Coordinates of C-alpha atoms in Angstrom, one line a residue:
M1 CA 88.6 106.1 73.8
K2 CA 87.8 102.7 75.2
R3 CA 90.1 99.7 75.4
T4 CA 89.6 96.4 77.0
V5 CA 92.5 95.1 79.2
F6 CA 93.1 91.5 80.2
F7 CA 95.2 90.7 83.2
V8 CA 96.2 87.1 82.6
S9 CA 98.2 84.5 84.6
E10 CA 98.5 80.8 85.1
S11 CA 98.3 81.5 88.9
T12 CA 96.6 84.2 90.9
G13 CA 97.3 87.1 88.5
I14 CA 98.3 89.5 91.3
T15 CA 101.7 90.3 89.7
A16 CA 100.1 90.9 86.2
E17 CA 97.4 93.1 87.7
T18 CA 99.9 95.1 89.9
L19 CA 102.4 95.8 87.1
G20 CA 99.7 96.3 84.5
Q21 CA 97.7 98.8 86.6
S22 CA 100.9 100.7 87.3
L23 CA 101.5 101.1 83.6
L24 CA 97.9 102.0 82.8
S25 CA 97.9 104.7 85.5
Q26 CA 100.0 106.9 83.1
F27 CA 97.1 107.1 80.6
D28 CA 94.3 109.1 82.2
N29 CA 92.4 109.8 79.0
V30 CA 91.6 106.2 78.1
D31 CA 88.6 104.4 79.4
F32 CA 89.9 101.0 80.3
E33 CA 87.5 98.0 80.8
R34 CA 89.5 95.6 83.0
V35 CA 89.1 91.9 82.8
Y36 CA 90.9 89.6 85.3
M37 CA 91.8 86.1 84.0
P38 CA 93.7 84.1 86.6
Y39 CA 94.5 80.4 86.3
I40 CA 94.8 80.3 82.6
N41 CA 96.9 77.1 83.0
T42 CA 95.8 74.9 80.1
E43 CA 95.9 75.3 76.4
A44 CA 92.1 74.9 76.2
R45 CA 91.6 77.9 78.5
A46 CA 94.1 79.9 76.6
R47 CA 92.3 79.3 73.3
A48 CA 88.9 80.2 74.9
L49 CA 90.5 83.4 76.1
T50 CA 91.8 84.3 72.6
Q51 CA 88.1 84.1 71.5
R52 CA 87.2 86.6 74.1
M53 CA 90.0 88.8 72.9
H54 CA 88.6 88.6 69.4
E55 CA 85.1 89.6 70.6
A56 CA 86.5 92.5 72.6
A57 CA 88.4 93.7 69.5
E58 CA 85.2 93.7 67.4
R59 CA 83.2 95.4 70.1
D60 CA 85.7 98.2 70.8
G61 CA 87.0 98.6 67.3
A62 CA 90.5 98.2 68.7
R63 CA 92.5 95.2 69.8
P64 CA 92.6 94.6 73.6
L65 CA 95.7 95.0 75.7
V66 CA 96.9 91.8 77.5
F67 CA 99.3 91.9 80.5
S68 CA 100.4 88.4 81.1
T69 CA 102.7 86.6 83.5
M70 CA 102.8 83.2 81.8
L71 CA 105.8 80.9 82.4
D72 CA 104.4 78.0 80.2
A73 CA 105.8 78.7 76.7
G74 CA 103.1 76.8 75.0
I75 CA 100.3 78.7 76.6
A76 CA 102.1 82.0 76.2
A77 CA 102.4 81.2 72.4
I78 CA 98.6 80.7 72.1
L79 CA 98.0 84.1 73.8
K80 CA 100.4 85.9 71.5
Q81 CA 98.5 84.6 68.5
G82 CA 95.3 86.2 69.7
D83 CA 93.9 89.5 68.3
C84 CA 95.6 91.6 71.0
F85 CA 98.5 93.8 72.0
H86 CA 100.3 91.3 74.2
L87 CA 102.9 92.2 76.9
E88 CA 104.5 89.2 78.6
L89 CA 105.8 90.8 81.7
F90 CA 108.1 88.1 82.9
E91 CA 110.0 87.6 79.7
Q92 CA 111.1 91.3 79.8
F93 CA 113.0 90.6 83.0
V94 CA 113.5 86.9 83.7
E95 CA 115.8 86.0 80.7
P96 CA 118.1 89.1 81.2
L97 CA 118.3 88.3 84.9
S98 CA 119.1 84.6 84.1
A99 CA 121.9 85.7 81.8
E100 CA 123.4 88.1 84.3
L101 CA 123.2 85.6 87.2
G102 CA 124.2 82.6 85.2
V103 CA 121.4 80.6 86.7
T104 CA 118.4 79.0 85.0
P105 CA 115.1 80.3 86.4
S106 CA 112.8 77.8 88.1
R107 CA 109.7 78.8 86.0
E108 CA 107.4 77.7 88.8
S109 CA 104.2 79.7 89.0
G110 CA 103.0 81.5 92.2
R111 CA 106.5 81.9 93.6
S112 CA 106.3 85.7 93.9
H113 CA 103.5 85.3 96.5
A114 CA 104.6 82.1 98.1
I115 CA 105.9 81.9 101.6
T116 CA 109.6 81.6 100.8
K117 CA 110.8 83.0 104.1
P118 CA 108.7 81.6 107.0
S119 CA 110.5 83.8 109.5
M120 CA 109.4 87.0 107.6
Y121 CA 105.9 85.6 107.2
T122 CA 105.7 85.0 111.0
K123 CA 107.0 88.5 111.6
R124 CA 104.3 90.0 109.4
I125 CA 101.5 88.1 111.1
E126 CA 102.8 89.1 114.5
A127 CA 103.0 92.7 113.3
I128 CA 99.4 92.6 112.0
N129 CA 98.2 91.3 115.3
F130 CA 100.1 94.0 117.1
A131 CA 98.6 96.8 115.0
M132 CA 95.1 95.5 115.5
A133 CA 95.6 95.1 119.3
N134 CA 97.1 98.5 119.6
D135 CA 94.7 100.6 117.5
D136 CA 93.3 103.9 118.7
G137 CA 95.6 104.0 121.8
V138 CA 93.8 101.2 123.6
R139 CA 97.1 99.8 125.1
P140 CA 99.5 102.7 125.7
D141 CA 101.6 100.4 127.9
N142 CA 102.5 98.5 124.7
F143 CA 104.0 101.6 122.9
R144 CA 107.4 100.7 124.2
H145 CA 107.2 97.5 122.1
A146 CA 106.2 99.4 118.9
D147 CA 108.5 100.0 116.0
V148 CA 106.5 103.2 115.1
V149 CA 103.7 105.1 116.8
L150 CA 101.4 107.3 114.7
V151 CA 99.4 110.2 116.3
G152 CA 96.8 112.4 114.8
V153 CA 93.2 113.6 115.0
S154 CA 90.4 111.1 114.5
R155 CA 90.1 109.8 110.9
S156 CA 93.4 111.2 109.7
G157 CA 94.5 107.8 108.3
K158 CA 96.4 106.3 111.3
T159 CA 94.8 102.8 111.3
P160 CA 95.2 102.0 107.5
T161 CA 98.8 103.2 107.6
C162 CA 99.6 101.1 110.6
L163 CA 98.1 98.0 108.9
Y164 CA 100.0 98.7 105.7
L165 CA 103.3 99.0 107.6
A166 CA 102.5 95.7 109.4
I167 CA 101.5 93.8 106.3
H168 CA 104.2 94.9 103.9
Y169 CA 107.1 95.6 106.2
G170 CA 106.5 93.6 109.3
L171 CA 106.6 96.7 111.5
R172 CA 104.8 96.8 114.8
A173 CA 102.8 99.9 114.4
A174 CA 100.6 101.5 117.1
N175 CA 98.5 104.7 117.0
H176 CA 97.0 107.2 119.3
P177 CA 94.1 109.5 118.5
L178 CA 94.6 113.1 119.6
T179 CA 91.7 114.1 121.9
E180 CA 90.5 117.1 123.8
D181 CA 92.3 115.8 126.9
D182 CA 95.7 115.8 125.0
F183 CA 95.0 119.4 123.8
E184 CA 94.1 120.6 127.3
R185 CA 97.3 119.0 128.7
E186 CA 99.2 120.4 125.7
A187 CA 101.2 117.2 125.8
L188 CA 101.1 113.6 124.5
P189 CA 100.7 110.7 126.9
P190 CA 103.9 109.9 128.8
E191 CA 104.0 106.4 127.1
I192 CA 104.4 108.2 123.8
G193 CA 107.0 110.6 125.1
A194 CA 109.1 107.6 126.2
V195 CA 109.4 106.5 122.5
R196 CA 109.6 110.0 121.1
E197 CA 112.1 109.0 118.3
K198 CA 109.5 106.5 116.9
V199 CA 106.6 109.0 116.8
F200 CA 105.1 110.5 113.6
G201 CA 102.1 112.8 113.3
L202 CA 99.5 112.5 110.6
T203 CA 97.5 115.5 109.5
I204 CA 94.9 116.2 106.8
E205 CA 93.2 119.1 105.2
A206 CA 90.1 120.2 107.1
R207 CA 87.5 119.9 104.2
R208 CA 88.7 116.4 103.4
L209 CA 88.5 115.5 107.1
H210 CA 85.0 116.9 107.2
L211 CA 83.9 114.7 104.3
I212 CA 85.4 111.6 105.9
R213 CA 83.8 112.3 109.3
E214 CA 80.5 113.0 107.7
E215 CA 80.4 109.5 106.3
R216 CA 80.8 108.1 109.8
R217 CA 78.6 110.5 111.8
P218 CA 76.5 112.6 109.4
G219 CA 75.4 116.0 110.7
S220 CA 77.3 115.6 114.0
E221 CA 79.3 118.3 115.8
Y222 CA 82.2 115.9 115.5
A223 CA 82.0 116.0 111.7
S224 CA 81.4 119.8 111.4
L225 CA 83.9 121.8 109.4
A226 CA 84.5 124.1 112.3
R227 CA 85.4 121.2 114.6
C228 CA 87.7 119.7 112.0
R229 CA 89.5 123.0 111.6
N230 CA 89.9 123.4 115.3
D231 CA 91.1 119.8 115.9
I232 CA 93.7 120.2 113.1
R233 CA 94.9 123.6 114.3
L234 CA 95.4 122.3 117.9
A235 CA 97.1 119.2 116.7
H236 CA 99.5 121.2 114.5
E237 CA 100.3 123.6 117.4
M238 CA 101.0 120.8 119.8
L239 CA 103.0 118.5 117.5
G240 CA 105.0 121.5 116.3
R241 CA 105.8 122.5 119.8
L242 CA 107.0 119.0 120.7
G243 CA 109.0 118.6 117.5
V244 CA 107.1 115.6 116.1
P245 CA 107.5 115.2 112.3
V246 CA 104.1 115.6 110.6
L247 CA 103.0 114.0 107.4
D248 CA 100.0 115.2 105.4
T249 CA 97.6 112.4 104.2
T250 CA 95.3 114.7 102.3
S251 CA 96.5 113.8 98.8
Q252 CA 99.0 111.1 99.4
S253 CA 98.4 107.4 99.3
I254 CA 99.0 105.0 102.1
E255 CA 102.0 103.7 100.2
E256 CA 103.5 107.2 100.0
I257 CA 102.9 108.0 103.6
S258 CA 104.4 104.6 104.7
A259 CA 107.5 105.3 102.5
Q260 CA 108.0 108.6 104.4
V261 CA 107.6 106.9 107.7
L262 CA 110.2 104.3 106.8
R263 CA 112.6 107.0 105.6
G264 CA 112.1 108.9 108.8
L265 CA 112.8 105.7 110.9
R266 CA 116.0 105.0 108.9
N267 CA 117.2 108.6 109.2
S268 CA 116.8 108.3 113.0
G269 CA 118.5 104.9 113.1
Q270 CA 115.3 103.1 114.2
H271 CA 115.0 100.8 111.2

């Protein structure tokens, strides 16, 4: 089954896409053709879009789905008249919230991604800079300034998780790659030991790690399955001995791993 999906907004369309994609993820057996339509902010553009909806309906033999975040009532009305299954995402929530709060909504577009709290924006920018400057253990002297330190073998997902924590939560995240030197010492660097309560280990299934490393260094000893298995085994043994909580990144998204890190920090009273 094939269905065309339009993500429509009078602004960037980020909210419509995010919410719409979350809903579509529950329907694995449908082949969705996604069309992104930001800045539909005039009636003329809305009418042109309804024509595209009609063409998609004829081509697919089924009306397209439309996920919309449209605050202009006139433009929204035009879209609803199109040959489509229309879901206006804001109206499902804004009006009930307005009634509960007793406050009229602003109906200004783009506010969900606007810089409404400059202090938080500044904190996130500083956190991103910190994560980039303290990637791969290049500045262990800075670990004492980190909100969280991730350790794990090379290519286990440390860097993207650090950046996600910085971008979305404003956390100063640093990471350290476990190397042969660490395994021989059977200990983490002293700078990490000093912030033990902020440290989390990341692990990954050996075959998955092998595929990831192969993309970076094809045919190398570093990417071999045997090396991957040995690195992971040594990391598990050391982190287990030191009592470091370990999170498996094999089949979990960055969002899921980050949520577990946040939960661990809160449980330890660090965040």
